[in-house]
PDB file of C-alpha atoms and ligand atoms in Angstrom:
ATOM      1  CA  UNK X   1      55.833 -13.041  15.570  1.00 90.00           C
ATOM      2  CA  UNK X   2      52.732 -13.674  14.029  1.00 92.00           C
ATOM      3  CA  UNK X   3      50.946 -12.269  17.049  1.00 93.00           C
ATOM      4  CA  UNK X   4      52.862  -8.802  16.871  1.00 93.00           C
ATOM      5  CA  UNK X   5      52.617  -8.323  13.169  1.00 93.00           C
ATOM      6  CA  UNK X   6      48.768  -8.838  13.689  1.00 94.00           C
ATOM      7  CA  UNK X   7      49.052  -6.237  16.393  1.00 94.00           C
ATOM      8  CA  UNK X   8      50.904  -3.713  14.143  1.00 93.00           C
ATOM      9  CA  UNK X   9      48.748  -3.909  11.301  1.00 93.00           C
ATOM     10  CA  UNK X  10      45.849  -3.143  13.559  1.00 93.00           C
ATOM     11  CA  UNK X  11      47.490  -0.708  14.988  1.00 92.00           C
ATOM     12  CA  UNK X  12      48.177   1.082  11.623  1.00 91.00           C
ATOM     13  CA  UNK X  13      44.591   0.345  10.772  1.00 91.00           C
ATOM     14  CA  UNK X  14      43.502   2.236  14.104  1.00 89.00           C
ATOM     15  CA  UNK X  15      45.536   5.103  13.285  1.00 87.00           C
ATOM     16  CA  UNK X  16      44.495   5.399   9.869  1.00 83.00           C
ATOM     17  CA  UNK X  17      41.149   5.705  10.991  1.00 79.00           C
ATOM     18  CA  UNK X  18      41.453   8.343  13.351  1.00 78.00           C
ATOM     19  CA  UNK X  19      43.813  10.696  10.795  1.00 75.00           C
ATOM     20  CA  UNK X  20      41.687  10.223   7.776  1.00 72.00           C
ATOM     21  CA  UNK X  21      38.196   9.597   8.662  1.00 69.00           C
ATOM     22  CA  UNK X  22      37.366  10.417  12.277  1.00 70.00           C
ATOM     23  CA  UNK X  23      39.284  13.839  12.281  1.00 69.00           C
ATOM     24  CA  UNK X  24      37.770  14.725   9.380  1.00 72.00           C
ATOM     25  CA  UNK X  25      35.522  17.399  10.576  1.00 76.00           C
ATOM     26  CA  UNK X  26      33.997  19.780   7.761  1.00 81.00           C
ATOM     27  CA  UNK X  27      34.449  23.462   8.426  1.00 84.00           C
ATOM     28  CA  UNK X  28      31.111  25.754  10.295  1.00 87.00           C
ATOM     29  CA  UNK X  29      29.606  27.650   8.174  1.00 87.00           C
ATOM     30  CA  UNK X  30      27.661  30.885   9.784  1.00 86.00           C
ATOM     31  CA  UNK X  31      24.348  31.703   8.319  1.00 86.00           C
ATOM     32  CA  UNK X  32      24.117  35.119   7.397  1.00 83.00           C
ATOM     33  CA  UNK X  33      22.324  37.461   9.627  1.00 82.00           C
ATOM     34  CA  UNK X  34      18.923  38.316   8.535  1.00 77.00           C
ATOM     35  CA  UNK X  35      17.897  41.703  10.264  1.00 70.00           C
ATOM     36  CA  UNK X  36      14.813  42.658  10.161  1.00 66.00           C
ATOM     37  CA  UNK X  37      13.705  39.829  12.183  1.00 67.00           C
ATOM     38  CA  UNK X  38      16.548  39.249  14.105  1.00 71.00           C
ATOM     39  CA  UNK X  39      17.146  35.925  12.843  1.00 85.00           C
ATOM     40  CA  UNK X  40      19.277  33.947   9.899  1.00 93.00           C
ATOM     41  CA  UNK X  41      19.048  32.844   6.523  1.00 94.00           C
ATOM     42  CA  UNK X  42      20.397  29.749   5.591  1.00 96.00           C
ATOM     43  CA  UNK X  43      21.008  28.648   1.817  1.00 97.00           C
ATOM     44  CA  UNK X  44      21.726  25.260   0.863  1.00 97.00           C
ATOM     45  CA  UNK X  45      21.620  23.041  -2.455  1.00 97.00           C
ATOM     46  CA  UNK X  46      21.514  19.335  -2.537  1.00 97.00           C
ATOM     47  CA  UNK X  47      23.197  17.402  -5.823  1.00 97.00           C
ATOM     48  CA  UNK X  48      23.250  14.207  -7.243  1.00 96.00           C
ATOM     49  CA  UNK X  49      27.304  13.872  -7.457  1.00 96.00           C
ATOM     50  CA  UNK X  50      29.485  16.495  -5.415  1.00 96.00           C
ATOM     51  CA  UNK X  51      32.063  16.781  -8.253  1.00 96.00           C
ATOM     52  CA  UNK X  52      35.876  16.696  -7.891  1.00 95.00           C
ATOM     53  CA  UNK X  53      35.886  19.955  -7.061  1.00 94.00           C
ATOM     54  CA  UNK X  54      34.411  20.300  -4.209  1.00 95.00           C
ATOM     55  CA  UNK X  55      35.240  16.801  -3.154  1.00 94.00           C
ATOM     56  CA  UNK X  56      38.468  14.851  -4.901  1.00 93.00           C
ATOM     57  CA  UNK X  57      37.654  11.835  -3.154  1.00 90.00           C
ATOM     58  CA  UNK X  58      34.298  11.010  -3.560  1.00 94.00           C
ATOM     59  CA  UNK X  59      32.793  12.994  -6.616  1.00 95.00           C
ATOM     60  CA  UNK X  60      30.148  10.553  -7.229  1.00 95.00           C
ATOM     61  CA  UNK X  61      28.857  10.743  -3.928  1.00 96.00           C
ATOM     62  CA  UNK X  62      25.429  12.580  -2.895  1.00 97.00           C
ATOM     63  CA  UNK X  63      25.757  15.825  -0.839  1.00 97.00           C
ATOM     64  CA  UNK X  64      24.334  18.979   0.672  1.00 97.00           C
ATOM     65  CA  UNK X  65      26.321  22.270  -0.393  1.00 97.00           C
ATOM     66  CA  UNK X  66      26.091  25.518   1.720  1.00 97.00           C
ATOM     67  CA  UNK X  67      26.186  28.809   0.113  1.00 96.00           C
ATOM     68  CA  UNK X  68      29.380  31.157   1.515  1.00 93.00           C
ATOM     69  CA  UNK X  69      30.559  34.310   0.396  1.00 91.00           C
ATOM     70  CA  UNK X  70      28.426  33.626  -2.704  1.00 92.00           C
ATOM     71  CA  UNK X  71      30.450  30.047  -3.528  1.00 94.00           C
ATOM     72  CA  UNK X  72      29.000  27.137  -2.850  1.00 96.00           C
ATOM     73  CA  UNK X  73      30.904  25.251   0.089  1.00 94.00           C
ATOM     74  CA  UNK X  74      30.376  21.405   0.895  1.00 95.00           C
ATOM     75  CA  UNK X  75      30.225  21.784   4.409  1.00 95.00           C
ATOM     76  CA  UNK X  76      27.068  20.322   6.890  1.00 96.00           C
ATOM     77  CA  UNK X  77      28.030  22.292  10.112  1.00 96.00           C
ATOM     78  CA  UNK X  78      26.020  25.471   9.836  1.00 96.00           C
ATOM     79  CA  UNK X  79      26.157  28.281  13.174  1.00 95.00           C
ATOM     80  CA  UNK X  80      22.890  29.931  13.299  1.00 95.00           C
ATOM     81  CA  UNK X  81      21.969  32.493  16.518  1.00 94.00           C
ATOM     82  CA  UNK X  82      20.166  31.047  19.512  1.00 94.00           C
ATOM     83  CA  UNK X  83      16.193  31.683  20.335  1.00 93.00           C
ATOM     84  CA  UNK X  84      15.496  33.360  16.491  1.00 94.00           C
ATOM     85  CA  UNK X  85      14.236  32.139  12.840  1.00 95.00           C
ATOM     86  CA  UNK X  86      16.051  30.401  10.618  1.00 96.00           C
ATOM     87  CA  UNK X  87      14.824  30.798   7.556  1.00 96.00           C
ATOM     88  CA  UNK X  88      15.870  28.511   4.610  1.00 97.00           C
ATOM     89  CA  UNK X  89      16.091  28.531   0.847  1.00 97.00           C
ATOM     90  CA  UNK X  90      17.140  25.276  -0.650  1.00 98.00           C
ATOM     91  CA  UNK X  91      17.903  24.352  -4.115  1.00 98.00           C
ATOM     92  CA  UNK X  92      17.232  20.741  -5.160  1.00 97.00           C
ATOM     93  CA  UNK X  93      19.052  19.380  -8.006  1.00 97.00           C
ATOM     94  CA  UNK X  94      18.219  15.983  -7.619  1.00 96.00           C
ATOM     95  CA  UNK X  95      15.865  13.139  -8.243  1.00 95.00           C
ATOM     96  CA  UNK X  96      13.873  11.157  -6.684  1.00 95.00           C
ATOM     97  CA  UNK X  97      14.965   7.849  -4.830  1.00 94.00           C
ATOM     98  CA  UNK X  98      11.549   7.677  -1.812  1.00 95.00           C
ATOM     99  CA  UNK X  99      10.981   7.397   1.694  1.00 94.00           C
ATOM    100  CA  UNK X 100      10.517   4.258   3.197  1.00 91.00           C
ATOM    101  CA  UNK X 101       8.613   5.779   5.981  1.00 93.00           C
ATOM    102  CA  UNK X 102       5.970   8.005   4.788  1.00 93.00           C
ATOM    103  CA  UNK X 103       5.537   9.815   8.313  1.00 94.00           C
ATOM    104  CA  UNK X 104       8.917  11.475   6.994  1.00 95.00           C
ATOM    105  CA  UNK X 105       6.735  12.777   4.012  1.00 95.00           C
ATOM    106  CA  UNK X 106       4.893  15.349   6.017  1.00 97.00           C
ATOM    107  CA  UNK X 107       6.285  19.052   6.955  1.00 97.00           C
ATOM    108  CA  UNK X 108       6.933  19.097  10.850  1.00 97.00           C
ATOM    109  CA  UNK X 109       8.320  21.552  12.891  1.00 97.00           C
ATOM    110  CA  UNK X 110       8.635  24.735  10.492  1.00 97.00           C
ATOM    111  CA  UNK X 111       7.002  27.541  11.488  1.00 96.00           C
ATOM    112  CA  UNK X 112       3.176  27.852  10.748  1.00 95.00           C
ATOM    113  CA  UNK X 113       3.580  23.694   9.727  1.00 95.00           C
ATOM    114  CA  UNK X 114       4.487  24.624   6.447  1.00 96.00           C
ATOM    115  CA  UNK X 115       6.999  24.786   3.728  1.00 97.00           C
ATOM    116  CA  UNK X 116       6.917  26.151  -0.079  1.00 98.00           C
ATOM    117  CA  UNK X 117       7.684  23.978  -3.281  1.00 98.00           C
ATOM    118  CA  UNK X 118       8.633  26.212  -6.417  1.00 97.00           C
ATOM    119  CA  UNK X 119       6.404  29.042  -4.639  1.00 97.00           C
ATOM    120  CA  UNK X 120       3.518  27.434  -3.385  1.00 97.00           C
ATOM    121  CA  UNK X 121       2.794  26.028   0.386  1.00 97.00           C
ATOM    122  CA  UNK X 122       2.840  22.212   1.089  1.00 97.00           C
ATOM    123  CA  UNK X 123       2.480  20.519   3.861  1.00 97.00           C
ATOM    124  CA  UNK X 124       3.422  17.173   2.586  1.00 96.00           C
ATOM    125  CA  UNK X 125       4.624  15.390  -0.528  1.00 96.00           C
ATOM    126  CA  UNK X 126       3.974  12.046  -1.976  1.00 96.00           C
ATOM    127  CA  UNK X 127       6.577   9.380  -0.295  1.00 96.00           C
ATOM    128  CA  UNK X 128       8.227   8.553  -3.541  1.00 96.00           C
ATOM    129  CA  UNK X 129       8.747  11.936  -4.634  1.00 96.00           C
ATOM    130  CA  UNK X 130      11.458  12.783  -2.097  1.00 96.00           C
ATOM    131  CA  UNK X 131      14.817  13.343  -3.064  1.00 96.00           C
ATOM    132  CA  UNK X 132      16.057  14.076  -0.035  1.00 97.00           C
ATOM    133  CA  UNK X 133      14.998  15.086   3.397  1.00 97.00           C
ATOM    134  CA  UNK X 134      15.994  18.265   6.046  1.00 97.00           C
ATOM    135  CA  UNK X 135      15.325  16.802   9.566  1.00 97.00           C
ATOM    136  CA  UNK X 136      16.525  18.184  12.547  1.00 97.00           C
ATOM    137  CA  UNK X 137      14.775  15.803  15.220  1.00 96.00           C
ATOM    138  CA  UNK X 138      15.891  17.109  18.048  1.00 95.00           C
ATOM    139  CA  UNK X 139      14.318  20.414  17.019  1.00 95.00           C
ATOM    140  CA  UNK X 140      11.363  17.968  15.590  1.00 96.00           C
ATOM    141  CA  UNK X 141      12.261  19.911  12.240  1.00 97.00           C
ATOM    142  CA  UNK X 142      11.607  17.725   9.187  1.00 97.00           C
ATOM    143  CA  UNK X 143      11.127  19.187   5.753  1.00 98.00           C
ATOM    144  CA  UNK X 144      10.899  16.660   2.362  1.00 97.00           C
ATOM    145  CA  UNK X 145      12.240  17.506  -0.301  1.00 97.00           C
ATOM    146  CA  UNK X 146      10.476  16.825  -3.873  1.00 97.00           C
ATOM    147  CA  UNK X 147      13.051  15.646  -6.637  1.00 96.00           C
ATOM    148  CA  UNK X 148      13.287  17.319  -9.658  1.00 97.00           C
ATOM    149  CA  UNK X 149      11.575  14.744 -12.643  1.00 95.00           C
ATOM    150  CA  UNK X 150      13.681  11.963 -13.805  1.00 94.00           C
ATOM    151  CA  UNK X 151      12.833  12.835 -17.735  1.00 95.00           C
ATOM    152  CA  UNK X 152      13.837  17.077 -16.483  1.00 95.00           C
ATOM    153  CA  UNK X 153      16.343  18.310 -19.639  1.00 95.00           C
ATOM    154  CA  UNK X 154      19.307  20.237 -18.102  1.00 95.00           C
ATOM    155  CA  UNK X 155      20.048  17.829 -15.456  1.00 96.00           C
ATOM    156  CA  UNK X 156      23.205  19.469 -13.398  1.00 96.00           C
ATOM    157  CA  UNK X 157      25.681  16.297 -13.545  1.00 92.00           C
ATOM    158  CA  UNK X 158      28.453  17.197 -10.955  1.00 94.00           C
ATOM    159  CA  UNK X 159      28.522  19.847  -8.302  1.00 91.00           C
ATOM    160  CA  UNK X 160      28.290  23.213  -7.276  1.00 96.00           C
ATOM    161  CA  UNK X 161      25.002  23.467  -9.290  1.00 96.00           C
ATOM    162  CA  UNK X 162      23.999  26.830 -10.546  1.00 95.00           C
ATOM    163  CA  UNK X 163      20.447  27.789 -11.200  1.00 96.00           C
ATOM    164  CA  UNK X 164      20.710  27.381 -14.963  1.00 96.00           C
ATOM    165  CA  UNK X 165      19.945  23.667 -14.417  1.00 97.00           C
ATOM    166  CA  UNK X 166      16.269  22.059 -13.687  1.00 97.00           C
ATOM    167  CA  UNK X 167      15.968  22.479  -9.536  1.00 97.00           C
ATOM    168  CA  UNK X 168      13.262  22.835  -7.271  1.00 98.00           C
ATOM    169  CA  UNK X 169      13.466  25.617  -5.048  1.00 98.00           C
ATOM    170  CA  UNK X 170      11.956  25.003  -1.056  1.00 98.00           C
ATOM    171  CA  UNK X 171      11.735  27.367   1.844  1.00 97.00           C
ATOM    172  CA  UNK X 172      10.282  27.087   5.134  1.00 97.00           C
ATOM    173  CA  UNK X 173      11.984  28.673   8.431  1.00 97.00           C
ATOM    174  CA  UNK X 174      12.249  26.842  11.948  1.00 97.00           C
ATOM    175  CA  UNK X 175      13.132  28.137  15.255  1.00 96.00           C
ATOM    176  CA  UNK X 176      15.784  27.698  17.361  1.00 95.00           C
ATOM    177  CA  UNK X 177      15.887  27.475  21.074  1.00 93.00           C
ATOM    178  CA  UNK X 178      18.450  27.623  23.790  1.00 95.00           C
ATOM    179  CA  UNK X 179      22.572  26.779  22.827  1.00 96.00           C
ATOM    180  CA  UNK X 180      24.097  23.654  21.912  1.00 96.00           C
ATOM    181  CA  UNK X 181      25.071  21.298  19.202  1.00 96.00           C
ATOM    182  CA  UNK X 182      22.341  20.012  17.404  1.00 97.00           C
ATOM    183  CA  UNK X 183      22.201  16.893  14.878  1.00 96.00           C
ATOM    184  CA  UNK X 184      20.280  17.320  11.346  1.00 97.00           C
ATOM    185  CA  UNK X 185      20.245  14.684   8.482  1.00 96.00           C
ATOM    186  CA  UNK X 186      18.486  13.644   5.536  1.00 97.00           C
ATOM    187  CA  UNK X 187      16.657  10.269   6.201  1.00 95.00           C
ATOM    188  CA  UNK X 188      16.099   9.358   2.616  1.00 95.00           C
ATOM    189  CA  UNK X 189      18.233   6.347   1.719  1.00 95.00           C
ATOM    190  CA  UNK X 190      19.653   8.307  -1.371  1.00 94.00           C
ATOM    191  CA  UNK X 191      23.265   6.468  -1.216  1.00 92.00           C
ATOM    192  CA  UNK X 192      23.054   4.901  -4.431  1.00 86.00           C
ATOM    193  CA  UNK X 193      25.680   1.948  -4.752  1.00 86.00           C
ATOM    194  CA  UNK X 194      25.462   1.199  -1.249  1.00 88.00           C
ATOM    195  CA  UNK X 195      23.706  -1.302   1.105  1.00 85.00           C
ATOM    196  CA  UNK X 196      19.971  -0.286   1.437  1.00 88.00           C
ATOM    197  CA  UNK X 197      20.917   2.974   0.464  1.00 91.00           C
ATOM    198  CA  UNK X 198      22.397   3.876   3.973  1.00 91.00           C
ATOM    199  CA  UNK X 199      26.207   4.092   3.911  1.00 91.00           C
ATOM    200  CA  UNK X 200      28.570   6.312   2.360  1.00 92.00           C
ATOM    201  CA  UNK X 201      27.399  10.020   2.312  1.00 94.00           C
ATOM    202  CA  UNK X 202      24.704   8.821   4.380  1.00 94.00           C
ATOM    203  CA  UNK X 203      27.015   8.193   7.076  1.00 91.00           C
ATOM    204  CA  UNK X 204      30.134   9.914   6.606  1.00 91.00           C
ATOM    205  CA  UNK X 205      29.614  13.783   8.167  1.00 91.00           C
ATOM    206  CA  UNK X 206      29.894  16.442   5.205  1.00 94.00           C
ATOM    207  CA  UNK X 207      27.133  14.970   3.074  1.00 96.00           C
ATOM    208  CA  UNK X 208      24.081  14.217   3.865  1.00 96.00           C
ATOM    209  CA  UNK X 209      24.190  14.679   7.723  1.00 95.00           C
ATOM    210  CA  UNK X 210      26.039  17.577  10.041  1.00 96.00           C
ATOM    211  CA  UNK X 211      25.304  19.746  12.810  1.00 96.00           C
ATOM    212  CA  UNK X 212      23.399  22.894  13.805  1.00 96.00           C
ATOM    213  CA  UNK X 213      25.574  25.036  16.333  1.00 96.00           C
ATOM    214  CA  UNK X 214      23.229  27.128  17.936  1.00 96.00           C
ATOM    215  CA  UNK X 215      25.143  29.931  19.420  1.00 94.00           C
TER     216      UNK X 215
HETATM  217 CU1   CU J 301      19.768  12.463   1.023  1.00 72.67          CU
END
């Protein structure tokens, strides 16, 4: 008996995960045609708490959000067009938590190597600075992404973010090459709460990792 109640509960415990977490699949979001060059533009924000809005059961957690239809959506699977530019805007509303590896503090991959910070080019930041990172290795994409000042007044608390609060603004653009499903993340451990930063929205698709469908 002991056996087969072991076996249900497990088996409960199985199907739980499967329904709730592994399912769980954020919706794509297509970037919106940019036409004089044939390519895409992309708009993201990143924020230090999601909100209950936009997520009811983890507002405290860390996230990217994706501009839609002029709303801000919390969704990390983005649809761009194959062999064309990319080009990014992205809003940073947090602050700084660091890079353990300071290789990740360089601009790699974008096109002409660089990347703008509040206007001006960079090419890399200090390690600590980062907030957050926009890597898509197997594009060898990775952009830091400088934290707004701990002491900033007009912190955004929750999620969506608007302008009105302190942000740094980046840009860069990348290009894309043939089809297929490719994997971006941010590889700063910006988890707070959890083990070595890592876990949570760090792992859990919708945060602070999704895909690129090149179509
Ligand atoms: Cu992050």
């Amino acid at each position: 008996m002991a056996v087969s109640a072991a076996v249900a509960v497990l088996g409960t415990l199985i199907g739980l995960y499967v329904s709730l977490w592994a399912k769980n699949f954020p919706r794509t979001v297509a970037a919106l045609a940019a036409p004089p060059t044939g390519g895409a533009n992309l708009t993201l924000e990143t924020v230090a708490a999601v909100g209950k809005k936009l997520s009811p059961q983890h507002p405290e957690w860390v996230s990217y959000l994706v501009k839609s239809n002029g709303r801000w959506i919390r969704s990390t699977v983005f649809k761009v067009p194959a062999y064309s530019v990319v080009h990014v805007t992205l809003y940073q509303f947090d602050t700084p938590t660091g890079l353990r590896n300071p290789f990740l503090s360089q601009v790699q991959g974008t096109v002409g190597g660089t990347a703008t910070l509040d206007g001006k080019a960079f090419r890399s930041i200090e390690p600590e600075e980062a907030s957050h990172t926009f890597a898509v290795p197997e594009l060898g994409v990775f952009v830091p992404l400088a934290g707004v000042p701990e002491e900033a007044k007009n912190q955004c608390e929750e999620g969506p973010c608007e302008l009105t609060s302190a942000h740094r603004t980046i840009t860069f653009s990348f290009r894309t090459g043939a089809r297929g499903r490719y994997r971006w993340q941010c590889f700063v451990p910006c988890a707070a709460g959890w083990l070595l930063g890592n876990g949570g929205p760090m792992q859990t698709l919708g945060y602070m990792d999704g895909f690129i469908d090149v179509v």
